Coordinates of C-alpha atoms (C1' of nucleotides) in Angstrom, one line a residue:
Chain A
V1 CA 0.0 0.0 0.0
S2 CA 3.0 2.2 -0.5
E3 CA 3.3 5.1 -3.0
H4 CA 6.0 3.2 -4.8
L5 CA 5.1 1.1 -7.8
T6 CA 6.7 -2.0 -9.3
I7 CA 8.1 -1.6 -12.8
G8 CA 5.1 -3.2 -14.3
Q9 CA 2.7 -0.9 -12.6
A10 CA 4.8 2.2 -13.3
A11 CA 5.1 1.2 -17.0
E12 CA 1.4 0.7 -17.3
A13 CA 0.6 4.0 -15.6
A14 CA 3.1 5.8 -17.9
G15 CA 2.1 4.1 -21.1
V16 CA 5.5 2.5 -21.8
T17 CA 6.9 -1.1 -21.3
P18 CA 9.1 -2.4 -18.5
R19 CA 11.9 -2.9 -21.1
T20 CA 11.8 0.9 -21.9
L21 CA 12.1 1.8 -18.2
R22 CA 15.1 -0.6 -17.8
Y23 CA 16.7 0.9 -20.9
W24 CA 16.3 4.4 -19.7
E25 CA 17.9 3.4 -16.4
Q26 CA 20.8 1.9 -18.2
L27 CA 21.4 5.2 -19.9
G28 CA 21.3 7.0 -16.6
L29 CA 18.1 8.8 -17.5
L30 CA 15.8 7.3 -14.9
P31 CA 17.3 5.6 -11.9
P32 CA 14.3 4.3 -9.8
S33 CA 14.4 6.0 -6.4
H34 CA 14.1 2.7 -4.5
R35 CA 14.7 -1.0 -4.7
S36 CA 12.9 -3.7 -2.8
S37 CA 14.9 -6.0 -0.5
G38 CA 14.9 -8.6 -3.2
G39 CA 16.3 -6.2 -5.8
S40 CA 13.1 -5.2 -7.7
R41 CA 12.8 -1.6 -8.9
R42 CA 10.3 0.7 -7.1
Y43 CA 9.1 3.9 -8.7
G44 CA 7.8 6.9 -6.7
P45 CA 5.7 9.8 -7.9
D46 CA 8.8 11.8 -8.8
D47 CA 10.0 9.0 -11.0
L48 CA 6.6 8.8 -12.7
A49 CA 6.7 12.6 -13.4
R50 CA 10.2 12.1 -14.9
V51 CA 8.9 9.3 -17.2
E52 CA 6.2 11.7 -18.4
R53 CA 8.8 14.4 -19.1
V54 CA 10.9 12.0 -21.1
R55 CA 7.8 10.9 -23.1
Q56 CA 6.9 14.5 -23.9
L57 CA 10.4 15.4 -25.1
Q58 CA 10.6 12.2 -27.1
E59 CA 7.2 11.8 -28.6
L60 CA 6.1 15.4 -29.0
L61 CA 9.4 17.0 -30.0
G62 CA 11.3 14.1 -31.4
H63 CA 14.4 14.5 -29.2
D64 CA 16.8 11.6 -28.9
L65 CA 17.7 10.2 -25.5
Q66 CA 21.0 12.1 -25.3
Q67 CA 19.3 15.5 -25.8
I68 CA 16.7 14.5 -23.2
A69 CA 19.5 13.6 -20.8
D70 CA 21.0 17.0 -21.3
V71 CA 17.7 18.8 -20.5
L72 CA 16.9 16.7 -17.5
H73 CA 20.5 17.0 -16.2
A74 CA 20.3 20.8 -16.2
E75 CA 17.0 20.7 -14.3
D76 CA 18.4 18.2 -11.9
R77 CA 21.4 20.5 -11.0
L78 CA 18.9 23.3 -10.4
S79 CA 16.8 21.2 -8.0
E80 CA 19.8 20.1 -6.1
L81 CA 20.7 23.7 -5.7
R82 CA 17.2 24.4 -4.5
A83 CA 17.4 21.5 -2.0
A84 CA 20.6 22.9 -0.6
W85 CA 18.8 26.3 -0.4
F86 CA 15.9 24.9 1.6
A87 CA 18.2 23.0 3.8
G88 CA 19.4 26.3 5.1
D89 CA 22.7 26.3 3.3
D90 CA 22.0 29.7 1.9
R91 CA 25.1 31.7 2.8
E92 CA 24.7 34.5 0.3
T93 CA 28.2 35.3 -0.7
A94 CA 28.6 37.0 -4.1
E95 CA 30.2 33.8 -5.5
E96 CA 27.4 31.6 -4.4
I97 CA 24.8 34.0 -5.8
A98 CA 26.7 34.1 -9.1
R99 CA 26.8 30.3 -9.2
R100 CA 23.0 30.1 -8.7
E101 CA 22.4 32.7 -11.4
R102 CA 24.5 30.8 -13.8
L103 CA 22.7 27.5 -13.2
L104 CA 19.3 29.3 -13.3
G105 CA 20.3 30.9 -16.6
E106 CA 21.1 27.5 -18.1
A107 CA 17.7 26.2 -17.1
V108 CA 16.0 29.3 -18.5
A109 CA 17.8 29.0 -21.8
I110 CA 16.8 25.3 -22.1
N111 CA 13.2 26.1 -21.2
D112 CA 13.1 28.8 -23.8
A113 CA 14.6 26.6 -26.5
V114 CA 12.1 23.8 -25.7
R115 CA 9.2 26.3 -25.7
A116 CA 10.3 27.5 -29.2
Q117 CA 10.3 24.0 -30.4
V118 CA 6.8 23.4 -29.0
D119 CA 5.6 26.5 -30.9
A120 CA 7.2 25.4 -34.1
R121 CA 5.5 22.0 -33.8
R122 CA 2.2 23.6 -33.2
R123 CA 2.5 25.7 -36.3
A124 CA 3.5 22.6 -38.3
L125 CA 0.5 20.8 -36.9
D126 CA -1.8 23.7 -37.7
A127 CA -0.6 23.7 -41.3
F128 CA -1.1 19.9 -41.5
A129 CA -4.6 20.2 -40.1
A130 CA -5.5 22.8 -42.7
E131 CA -4.3 20.5 -45.5
L132 CA -6.3 17.7 -44.1
E133 CA -9.4 19.9 -43.9
E134 CA -9.0 20.9 -47.6
K135 CA -8.7 17.3 -48.5
A136 CA -11.8 16.5 -46.5
E137 CA -13.7 19.2 -48.3
R138 CA -12.7 17.7 -51.7
Y139 CA -13.9 14.4 -50.5
R140 CA -17.3 15.8 -49.5
A141 CA -17.7 17.4 -52.9
E142 CA -16.8 14.1 -54.6
A143 CA -19.3 12.3 -52.4
R144 CA -22.1 14.7 -53.5
R145 CA -21.2 14.0 -57.1
L146 CA -21.4 10.3 -56.5
R147 CA -24.8 10.5 -54.8
A148 CA -26.1 12.5 -57.8
A149 CA -24.8 9.9 -60.2
R150 CA -26.4 7.2 -58.1
R151 CA -29.8 8.9 -58.4
R152 CA -29.3 9.2 -62.2
A153 CA -28.5 5.5 -62.4
A154 CA -31.5 4.6 -60.3
A155 CA -33.9 6.7 -62.4
P156 CA -32.7 6.4 -66.0
T157 CA -36.3 7.1 -67.3
A158 CA -35.9 10.8 -66.4
S159 CA -33.4 11.4 -69.2
Chain B
V1 CA 16.8 22.7 -66.6
S2 CA 14.1 20.0 -66.1
E3 CA 11.5 20.0 -63.3
H4 CA 13.1 16.7 -62.2
L5 CA 15.7 16.7 -59.4
T6 CA 18.5 14.4 -58.6
I7 CA 18.3 12.4 -55.4
G8 CA 20.7 14.9 -53.7
Q9 CA 18.7 17.9 -54.8
A10 CA 15.4 16.3 -53.8
A11 CA 16.7 15.2 -50.4
E12 CA 18.0 18.7 -49.7
A13 CA 14.7 20.3 -50.7
A14 CA 12.7 17.9 -48.5
G15 CA 15.0 18.0 -45.5
V16 CA 16.0 14.3 -45.6
T17 CA 19.1 12.4 -46.8
P18 CA 19.6 10.5 -50.0
R19 CA 19.8 7.3 -48.0
T20 CA 16.3 7.9 -46.6
L21 CA 14.8 8.3 -50.1
R22 CA 16.5 5.1 -51.2
Y23 CA 15.2 3.3 -48.1
W24 CA 11.7 4.5 -48.7
E25 CA 11.9 3.4 -52.3
Q26 CA 13.1 -0.1 -51.2
L27 CA 9.9 -0.4 -49.1
G28 CA 7.8 0.7 -52.1
L29 CA 6.8 3.9 -50.4
L30 CA 8.4 6.3 -52.9
P31 CA 9.3 5.0 -56.3
P32 CA 10.9 8.0 -58.2
S33 CA 8.8 8.8 -61.2
H34 CA 11.8 8.8 -63.6
R35 CA 15.3 7.5 -64.0
S36 CA 18.1 9.0 -66.1
S37 CA 19.6 7.1 -69.0
G38 CA 22.5 6.2 -66.7
G39 CA 20.2 4.9 -64.0
S40 CA 20.1 7.8 -61.6
R41 CA 16.9 8.5 -59.8
R42 CA 14.9 11.7 -60.9
Y43 CA 12.3 13.2 -58.6
G44 CA 9.4 15.3 -59.9
P45 CA 7.1 17.7 -58.1
D46 CA 4.6 14.9 -57.2
D47 CA 7.4 12.9 -55.7
L48 CA 8.5 15.9 -53.6
A49 CA 4.9 16.3 -52.3
R50 CA 4.8 12.7 -51.4
V51 CA 8.1 13.0 -49.5
E52 CA 6.4 15.9 -47.6
R53 CA 3.4 13.7 -46.7
V54 CA 5.6 10.9 -45.4
R55 CA 7.5 13.4 -43.2
Q56 CA 4.3 14.8 -41.7
L57 CA 2.9 11.4 -40.9
Q58 CA 6.2 10.3 -39.5
E59 CA 7.5 13.3 -37.6
L60 CA 4.3 15.0 -36.5
L61 CA 2.2 11.9 -35.8
G62 CA 4.8 9.3 -35.1
H63 CA 3.5 6.7 -37.6
D64 CA 5.8 3.9 -38.6
L65 CA 6.5 3.3 -42.3
Q66 CA 4.0 0.5 -42.6
Q67 CA 1.1 2.6 -41.4
I68 CA 2.2 5.4 -43.7
A69 CA 2.3 3.0 -46.6
D70 CA -1.3 2.0 -45.8
V71 CA -2.5 5.7 -45.8
L72 CA -0.7 6.5 -49.0
H73 CA -1.9 3.3 -50.7
A74 CA -5.5 4.2 -50.1
E75 CA -5.0 7.7 -51.5
D76 CA -3.2 6.2 -54.5
R77 CA -6.1 4.0 -55.3
L78 CA -8.4 6.9 -55.1
S79 CA -6.3 9.0 -57.5
E80 CA -6.1 6.2 -60.0
L81 CA -9.8 6.1 -59.9
R82 CA -10.0 9.8 -60.5
A83 CA -7.6 9.5 -63.4
A84 CA -9.8 6.9 -65.0
W85 CA -12.7 9.2 -64.4
F86 CA -11.1 12.2 -66.2
A87 CA -10.0 9.9 -69.0
G88 CA -13.7 9.6 -69.8
D89 CA -14.0 6.1 -68.5
D90 CA -17.0 7.1 -66.5
R91 CA -19.7 4.7 -67.5
E92 CA -22.0 5.2 -64.5
T93 CA -23.3 1.7 -63.9
A94 CA -24.6 1.1 -60.4
E95 CA -21.7 -1.3 -59.7
E96 CA -19.1 1.3 -60.8
I97 CA -20.7 4.0 -58.6
A98 CA -20.8 1.6 -55.7
R99 CA -17.1 0.8 -56.2
R100 CA -16.2 4.5 -56.2
E101 CA -18.2 5.2 -53.1
R102 CA -16.4 2.3 -51.3
L103 CA -13.0 3.7 -52.2
L104 CA -14.0 7.2 -51.3
G105 CA -15.4 6.0 -48.0
E106 CA -12.0 4.3 -47.3
A107 CA -10.1 7.5 -48.0
V108 CA -12.6 9.6 -45.9
A109 CA -12.2 7.2 -43.0
I110 CA -8.4 7.4 -43.1
N111 CA -8.5 11.2 -43.4
D112 CA -10.8 11.4 -40.4
A113 CA -8.6 9.1 -38.3
V114 CA -5.5 11.2 -39.2
R115 CA -7.3 14.4 -38.4
A116 CA -8.3 13.0 -35.0
Q117 CA -4.7 12.2 -34.3
V118 CA -3.6 15.7 -35.3
D119 CA -6.1 17.1 -32.8
A120 CA -4.9 14.8 -30.1
R121 CA -1.3 15.9 -30.7
R122 CA -2.4 19.6 -30.6
R123 CA -4.0 19.1 -27.2
A124 CA -0.9 17.3 -25.9
L125 CA 1.3 20.1 -27.2
D126 CA -1.0 22.7 -25.6
A127 CA -0.7 20.9 -22.2
F128 CA 3.0 20.7 -22.6
A129 CA 3.3 24.4 -23.5
A130 CA 1.3 25.3 -20.4
E131 CA 3.6 23.2 -18.2
L132 CA 6.6 25.0 -19.7
E133 CA 5.0 28.4 -19.1
E134 CA 4.5 27.5 -15.5
K135 CA 8.1 26.5 -15.2
A136 CA 9.2 29.7 -16.9
E137 CA 7.2 31.7 -14.3
R138 CA 8.9 29.9 -11.4
Y139 CA 12.2 30.6 -13.0
R140 CA 11.4 34.3 -13.3
A141 CA 10.4 34.5 -9.6
E142 CA 13.7 32.8 -8.7
A143 CA 15.6 35.2 -10.8
R144 CA 14.0 38.1 -8.9
R145 CA 15.0 36.6 -5.6
L146 CA 18.5 36.2 -6.8
R147 CA 18.7 39.8 -7.9
A148 CA 17.5 40.9 -4.5
A149 CA 20.1 38.7 -2.8
R150 CA 22.8 40.2 -5.0
R151 CA 21.8 43.7 -3.9
R152 CA 22.0 42.7 -0.2
A153 CA 25.4 41.1 -0.8
A154 CA 26.6 44.3 -2.6
A155 CA 25.4 46.6 0.2
P156 CA 25.8 44.7 3.5
T157 CA 26.0 48.0 5.4
A158 CA 22.2 48.4 5.0
S159 CA 21.5 45.6 7.5
Chain C
dT1 C1' 3.1 -25.1 -3.6
dT2 C1' 1.2 -22.6 -7.6
dG3 C1' 1.0 -18.4 -10.5
dC4 C1' 2.5 -14.1 -11.5
dT5 C1' 5.9 -10.6 -11.8
dC6 C1' 10.5 -9.7 -11.3
dC7 C1' 15.5 -10.2 -12.7
dT8 C1' 19.6 -10.3 -16.2
dC9 C1' 21.6 -11.6 -20.5
dA10 C1' 21.3 -11.5 -25.4
dC11 C1' 19.7 -11.8 -30.1
dG12 C1' 16.2 -9.5 -33.3
dT13 C1' 14.1 -5.3 -35.5
dC14 C1' 13.1 -0.8 -37.5
dA15 C1' 14.8 3.3 -39.8
dC16 C1' 18.1 4.8 -41.2
dG17 C1' 23.9 6.4 -40.8
dT18 C1' 28.2 5.5 -42.7
dG19 C1' 31.9 4.1 -45.2
dA20 C1' 33.7 0.8 -49.3
dG21 C1' 34.4 0.4 -54.0
dG22 C1' 33.0 1.6 -58.5
dT23 C1' 30.4 4.3 -62.5
dG24 C1' 28.4 8.6 -64.9
dG25 C1' 27.6 13.5 -66.5
dC26 C1' 29.2 18.9 -66.8
Chain D
dT1 C1' 41.1 14.6 -67.2
dT2 C1' 39.5 16.2 -62.7
dG3 C1' 35.8 16.7 -59.2
dC4 C1' 31.4 15.9 -57.8
dT5 C1' 27.4 13.2 -57.4
dC6 C1' 25.5 9.0 -58.4
dC7 C1' 25.2 3.8 -57.8
dT8 C1' 24.9 -0.8 -54.9
dC9 C1' 26.2 -3.7 -51.1
dA10 C1' 26.9 -4.1 -46.3
dC11 C1' 28.1 -3.4 -41.6
dG12 C1' 26.9 0.0 -37.6
dT13 C1' 23.6 2.4 -34.5
dC14 C1' 19.7 3.9 -31.7
dA15 C1' 15.7 2.6 -29.0
dC16 C1' 13.8 -0.6 -27.9
dG17 C1' 11.0 -5.9 -28.8
dT18 C1' 11.2 -10.5 -27.5
dG19 C1' 12.1 -14.7 -25.8
dA20 C1' 15.6 -17.7 -22.6
dG21 C1' 16.4 -19.2 -18.1
dG22 C1' 16.1 -18.3 -13.3
dT23 C1' 14.6 -15.9 -8.7
dG24 C1' 11.1 -13.5 -5.4
dG25 C1' 6.8 -12.1 -2.9
dC26 C1' 1.3 -12.6 -1.9

DNA sequence: TTGCTCCTCACGTCACGTGAGGTGGC
DNA sequence: TTGCTCCTCACGTCACGTGAGGTGGC
């Protein structure tokens, strides 16, 4: 009754296979936060959120796993820094502040780049949707012609 | 000065590699409409449009090449039918009309399915964009805190 | 004890990438 | 003739899929 899921449950919840989670772990992308006493992987809520992030970057933006690792790594360094912050380790020397600003700047740059890619994808999808709508309209016109032809064929006496 | 491009030109124009075009041809997805006397592939405007279709289905919707072949094949059968139509071969027997309606229905069903997938992707991208915007807002707040800390560090006499 | 899921190799697959060695057109 | 692109194998790669054979928890 824990919050931690087995690999099968986590895979099911995230829409991937156990093999995928093991492969991502092998690449250092997704080390499960716990193991059972017998050695089975256990995935917590944070792990599931990470799976979701990887899926978005991979499926929606077409990144390869190395690029995804770079994005997640930068975010990880920023959360480590935040953790140290909350732990009271916030001596505010000029050097420490500069270090934080540098890490934050990295994360902001990556976030902006990803947002730009999302916008580009949306524009591409909009253009694709417009093409498909045009095609659908041509199909509707063709269906009307066929229905008219069917009426003519059914009532040839009207010629 | 022809309208037909070499494989290198066609690949460049379409944003893929020559290897990709050869591979697609090997699967029967994209037979180039012409060959030079020496045996080189030549790609016309229709071929380029087809390359673009394959890219959209592959990159934007994540289809594999077998699914893409199915979509293109149905559309191909419909254009063959239209070609016969324009060629004057339009004897409008009830059987012929029924055949056309069946092929058109297939194409409409596929078009509707693809449009539904495009809409689903758009919703997923919108959700992703919203998450990224939230994250950007948190980053901005953090940047403000850091700037304030920098001022305190620069003017410690004000304590 | 019986299933079911878990584990680690390890080979297979899909969609190409990348030379290897040779031919063709300005 | 010299580059450059083209050609056909054919092996390599990335992100897994898919058994093979064995262990662990309700």
